[in-house]
Short mmCIF file of N, CA, C and O in Angstrom, two decimals:
data_model
loop_
_atom_site.label_atom_id
_atom_site.label_comp_id
_atom_site.label_asym_id
_atom_site.label_seq_id
_atom_site.Cartn_x
_atom_site.Cartn_y
_atom_site.Cartn_z
N MET H 1 80.84 77.11 117.62
CA MET H 1 80.92 77.83 116.26
C MET H 1 82.50 78.10 116.28
O MET H 1 83.22 79.18 117.12
N ALA H 2 83.33 77.50 115.43
CA ALA H 2 84.70 78.05 115.12
C ALA H 2 85.05 79.55 114.34
O ALA H 2 84.26 79.67 113.56
N LEU H 3 85.51 80.33 114.59
CA LEU H 3 85.63 81.42 114.16
C LEU H 3 86.33 81.08 112.89
O LEU H 3 87.83 80.33 112.90
N PRO H 4 86.02 81.92 111.78
CA PRO H 4 86.90 81.99 110.82
C PRO H 4 88.58 82.24 110.95
O PRO H 4 88.75 83.20 111.78
N GLN H 5 89.46 81.68 109.98
CA GLN H 5 90.64 82.18 110.15
C GLN H 5 91.13 83.56 110.27
O GLN H 5 91.57 84.43 110.65
N TYR H 6 90.33 84.70 109.27
CA TYR H 6 90.55 85.95 109.06
C TYR H 6 89.68 86.63 110.11
O TYR H 6 90.24 88.08 110.29
N TYR H 7 88.85 86.12 111.36
CA TYR H 7 88.34 86.85 112.15
C TYR H 7 89.08 87.22 113.13
O TYR H 7 90.05 86.44 113.55
N SER H 8 89.22 88.48 113.93
CA SER H 8 90.19 89.00 114.69
C SER H 8 89.22 89.15 115.91
O SER H 8 88.35 90.23 115.67
N SER H 9 89.17 89.41 117.46
CA SER H 9 88.57 89.63 117.98
C SER H 9 89.04 91.35 118.17
O SER H 9 90.03 91.96 117.57
N LEU H 10 88.30 92.36 118.78
CA LEU H 10 88.51 93.40 119.32
C LEU H 10 89.43 93.84 120.05
O LEU H 10 90.08 94.93 119.53
N ALA H 11 89.90 93.19 120.89
CA ALA H 11 91.06 93.33 121.71
C ALA H 11 92.32 94.08 121.23
O ALA H 11 92.85 94.84 121.55
N PRO H 12 93.01 93.30 119.93
CA PRO H 12 94.22 94.46 119.30
C PRO H 12 93.74 95.83 119.13
O PRO H 12 94.65 96.47 118.86
N PHE H 13 92.55 95.97 118.60
CA PHE H 13 92.13 97.29 118.10
C PHE H 13 91.45 98.25 119.14
O PHE H 13 91.10 99.30 118.97
N ARG H 14 91.40 97.66 120.18
CA ARG H 14 90.42 98.51 121.31
C ARG H 14 90.90 99.98 121.30
O ARG H 14 90.25 100.90 121.51
N GLU H 15 92.52 99.90 121.68
CA GLU H 15 93.04 101.34 121.85
C GLU H 15 92.92 102.30 120.98
O GLU H 15 92.93 103.36 121.00
N SER H 16 92.85 101.78 119.67
CA SER H 16 92.86 102.72 118.40
C SER H 16 91.53 103.19 117.91
O SER H 16 91.15 104.36 117.93
N PHE H 17 90.22 102.12 118.54
CA PHE H 17 89.24 102.55 118.60
C PHE H 17 88.65 103.71 119.41
O PHE H 17 87.97 104.64 119.30
N ARG H 18 89.08 103.68 120.50
CA ARG H 18 89.03 104.74 121.36
C ARG H 18 89.58 106.07 121.21
O ARG H 18 89.22 106.97 121.87
N ASN H 19 90.86 106.17 120.94
CA ASN H 19 91.30 107.16 120.38
C ASN H 19 90.88 107.93 118.91
O ASN H 19 91.49 108.59 118.60
N GLY H 20 89.81 107.28 118.62
CA GLY H 20 89.41 107.87 116.99
C GLY H 20 88.25 107.43 116.84
O GLY H 20 87.18 107.28 117.68
N VAL H 21 87.66 107.55 115.57
CA VAL H 21 86.42 107.35 115.14
C VAL H 21 86.57 106.09 114.33
O VAL H 21 86.79 106.55 112.97
N PRO H 22 86.10 104.86 114.83
CA PRO H 22 86.32 103.82 114.07
C PRO H 22 85.27 103.49 113.01
O PRO H 22 83.93 104.20 113.32
N MET H 23 85.79 103.18 111.97
CA MET H 23 84.91 102.87 110.93
C MET H 23 84.81 101.84 110.17
O MET H 23 85.95 101.25 109.64
N LEU H 24 83.96 100.72 110.37
CA LEU H 24 84.10 99.26 109.92
C LEU H 24 83.19 99.29 108.53
O LEU H 24 82.52 99.71 108.40
N THR H 25 83.96 98.28 107.34
CA THR H 25 83.58 98.39 106.47
C THR H 25 83.33 96.77 106.08
O THR H 25 84.09 96.27 106.34
N TYR H 26 82.19 96.40 105.28
CA TYR H 26 82.17 94.90 105.25
C TYR H 26 81.61 94.90 103.52
O TYR H 26 80.81 95.60 103.32
N HIS H 27 82.28 94.07 102.87
CA HIS H 27 81.73 94.22 101.20
C HIS H 27 80.87 93.32 100.90
O HIS H 27 79.78 93.89 100.53
N HIS H 28 80.18 92.44 101.99
CA HIS H 28 78.72 91.87 101.78
C HIS H 28 78.68 90.93 102.66
O HIS H 28 79.76 89.95 103.27
N VAL H 29 77.26 91.30 103.45
CA VAL H 29 77.42 90.32 104.67
C VAL H 29 76.28 89.50 104.41
O VAL H 29 74.82 89.88 103.76
N GLY H 30 76.07 88.06 103.81
CA GLY H 30 75.43 86.90 103.62
C GLY H 30 76.40 86.11 103.14
O GLY H 30 77.37 86.29 102.87
N PRO H 31 75.42 84.97 102.27
CA PRO H 31 75.98 84.05 101.94
C PRO H 31 77.06 83.98 100.53
O PRO H 31 76.61 85.03 100.11
N ARG H 32 78.17 83.45 100.76
CA ARG H 32 79.15 83.82 99.50
C ARG H 32 78.46 83.31 98.29
O ARG H 32 78.09 82.04 97.98
N ARG H 33 78.78 83.99 97.34
CA ARG H 33 78.13 83.60 95.76
C ARG H 33 78.92 82.27 95.39
O ARG H 33 80.11 82.20 95.53
N ARG H 34 78.36 81.53 94.79
CA ARG H 34 78.55 80.32 94.14
C ARG H 34 79.86 80.96 93.35
O ARG H 34 79.64 81.79 92.32
N GLY H 35 81.25 80.25 93.22
CA GLY H 35 82.39 80.94 92.33
C GLY H 35 82.52 82.21 92.70
O GLY H 35 83.77 82.28 91.91
N ALA H 36 82.79 82.57 93.68
CA ALA H 36 83.29 83.49 94.09
C ALA H 36 84.43 83.70 94.22
O ALA H 36 85.06 82.82 95.14
N ARG H 37 85.41 84.45 93.79
CA ARG H 37 87.09 84.31 93.69
C ARG H 37 87.49 84.59 95.56
O ARG H 37 88.73 84.31 95.51
N LEU H 38 87.03 85.75 95.72
CA LEU H 38 87.55 86.46 96.78
C LEU H 38 86.50 86.21 97.83
O LEU H 38 85.67 86.81 98.24
N LYS H 39 87.16 84.97 98.17
CA LYS H 39 86.13 84.59 99.40
C LYS H 39 86.08 85.28 100.97
O LYS H 39 85.01 85.59 101.08
N GLY H 40 87.01 86.21 101.11
CA GLY H 40 87.62 87.03 102.38
C GLY H 40 86.40 88.01 102.44
O GLY H 40 86.06 89.01 103.12
N LEU H 41 85.72 88.63 101.24
CA LEU H 41 84.72 89.66 100.96
C LEU H 41 83.01 89.25 101.54
O LEU H 41 82.21 90.19 101.89
N TYR H 42 82.79 88.14 101.88
CA TYR H 42 81.82 87.78 102.47
C TYR H 42 81.60 87.19 103.69
O TYR H 42 82.78 86.99 104.45
N LEU H 43 80.76 87.84 104.41
CA LEU H 43 81.08 87.40 105.82
C LEU H 43 79.19 86.77 106.26
O LEU H 43 78.42 87.59 105.76
N SER H 44 79.17 85.81 107.21
CA SER H 44 77.96 85.34 107.50
C SER H 44 77.51 86.15 108.35
O SER H 44 77.99 87.23 108.93
N PRO H 45 76.02 86.63 108.21
CA PRO H 45 74.80 87.38 109.04
C PRO H 45 75.47 86.83 110.43
O PRO H 45 75.18 87.75 111.16
N LYS H 46 75.62 85.82 110.86
CA LYS H 46 75.47 85.06 112.26
C LYS H 46 77.07 85.91 112.60
O LYS H 46 77.37 86.23 113.72
N LEU H 47 78.08 85.47 112.21
CA LEU H 47 79.50 86.55 112.70
C LEU H 47 79.32 88.04 112.50
O LEU H 47 80.03 88.30 113.37
N PHE H 48 78.81 88.48 111.92
CA PHE H 48 78.25 90.02 111.55
C PHE H 48 77.57 90.15 112.83
O PHE H 48 78.32 91.13 113.48
N ALA H 49 76.93 89.26 113.26
CA ALA H 49 75.98 89.97 114.47
C ALA H 49 76.81 89.35 115.97
O ALA H 49 76.86 90.28 116.70
N ARG H 50 77.68 88.60 115.84
CA ARG H 50 78.66 88.41 117.00
C ARG H 50 79.72 89.52 117.29
O ARG H 50 80.14 89.75 118.05
N GLN H 51 80.35 89.89 115.68
CA GLN H 51 80.97 91.18 115.58
C GLN H 51 80.30 92.65 116.44
O GLN H 51 80.99 93.12 117.22
N MET H 52 78.95 92.87 115.89
CA MET H 52 78.20 93.73 116.53
C MET H 52 78.53 93.61 118.11
O MET H 52 78.06 94.49 118.72
N GLU H 53 77.70 92.30 118.58
CA GLU H 53 77.90 92.08 119.96
C GLU H 53 79.03 92.73 120.57
O GLU H 53 78.84 93.06 121.43
N GLU H 54 79.92 92.29 120.39
CA GLU H 54 81.47 92.31 120.65
C GLU H 54 81.42 93.98 120.95
O GLU H 54 81.73 94.31 122.03
N LEU H 55 81.18 94.38 119.88
CA LEU H 55 81.31 96.28 120.01
C LEU H 55 80.47 96.61 120.87
O LEU H 55 80.76 97.52 121.52
N SER H 56 79.43 96.30 120.93
CA SER H 56 77.94 96.66 121.99
C SER H 56 78.78 96.78 123.22
O SER H 56 78.48 97.51 123.90
N ALA H 57 79.16 95.22 123.79
CA ALA H 57 79.40 94.77 124.98
C ALA H 57 80.77 95.64 125.43
O ALA H 57 80.72 96.19 126.91
N ALA H 58 81.70 96.08 124.36
CA ALA H 58 82.44 97.36 124.88
C ALA H 58 82.36 98.47 124.79
O ALA H 58 83.16 99.35 125.40
N GLY H 59 81.14 98.79 124.53
CA GLY H 59 80.68 100.07 124.84
C GLY H 59 80.57 101.17 123.81
O GLY H 59 80.35 102.22 123.89
N PHE H 60 80.93 100.50 122.30
CA PHE H 60 80.82 101.34 121.55
C PHE H 60 79.30 101.40 120.75
O PHE H 60 78.55 100.64 120.92
N THR H 61 78.75 102.59 120.08
CA THR H 61 77.35 102.88 119.59
C THR H 61 77.72 103.78 118.22
O THR H 61 78.86 103.62 117.75
N THR H 62 76.54 103.39 117.76
CA THR H 62 76.42 104.22 116.21
C THR H 62 75.86 105.32 116.11
O THR H 62 75.16 105.57 116.76
N PRO H 63 76.64 106.42 115.47
CA PRO H 63 75.76 107.80 115.71
C PRO H 63 75.10 107.80 114.82
O PRO H 63 74.75 107.02 114.26
N GLU H 64 73.93 108.54 115.29
CA GLU H 64 72.17 109.05 114.64
C GLU H 64 72.99 109.51 113.02
O GLU H 64 73.93 110.06 112.69
N TYR H 65 72.19 109.19 112.10
CA TYR H 65 72.79 109.16 110.50
C TYR H 65 72.33 110.86 110.52
O TYR H 65 71.44 111.79 111.15
N GLY H 66 73.69 111.63 109.98
CA GLY H 66 73.79 113.07 109.95
C GLY H 66 74.48 113.74 111.20
O GLY H 66 74.46 114.73 110.94
N GLN H 67 74.81 112.64 112.52
CA GLN H 67 75.29 113.64 113.23
C GLN H 67 76.82 113.63 112.87
O GLN H 67 77.53 112.99 112.31
N VAL H 68 77.27 115.19 113.48
CA VAL H 68 78.35 115.35 113.05
C VAL H 68 79.09 114.54 114.54
O VAL H 68 78.91 114.82 115.46
N LEU H 69 80.50 113.98 113.84
CA LEU H 69 81.31 113.46 115.03
C LEU H 69 82.48 114.33 115.46
O LEU H 69 83.02 114.95 114.83
#
């Protein structure tokens, strides 16, 4: 699968993530709505899963809900 132009790998952000508490935000995970003007706000579930796998493989974890960071 070819990656969309706006996707970037974890590599450029790895050091920043290690020195702080990274917070990822997604506008919408799912198919793009018909007629959507801002196409970059939508991420396919398959690409989301790929990004999560890459983060997991790099050793990142998700804190438990309510956990103090």
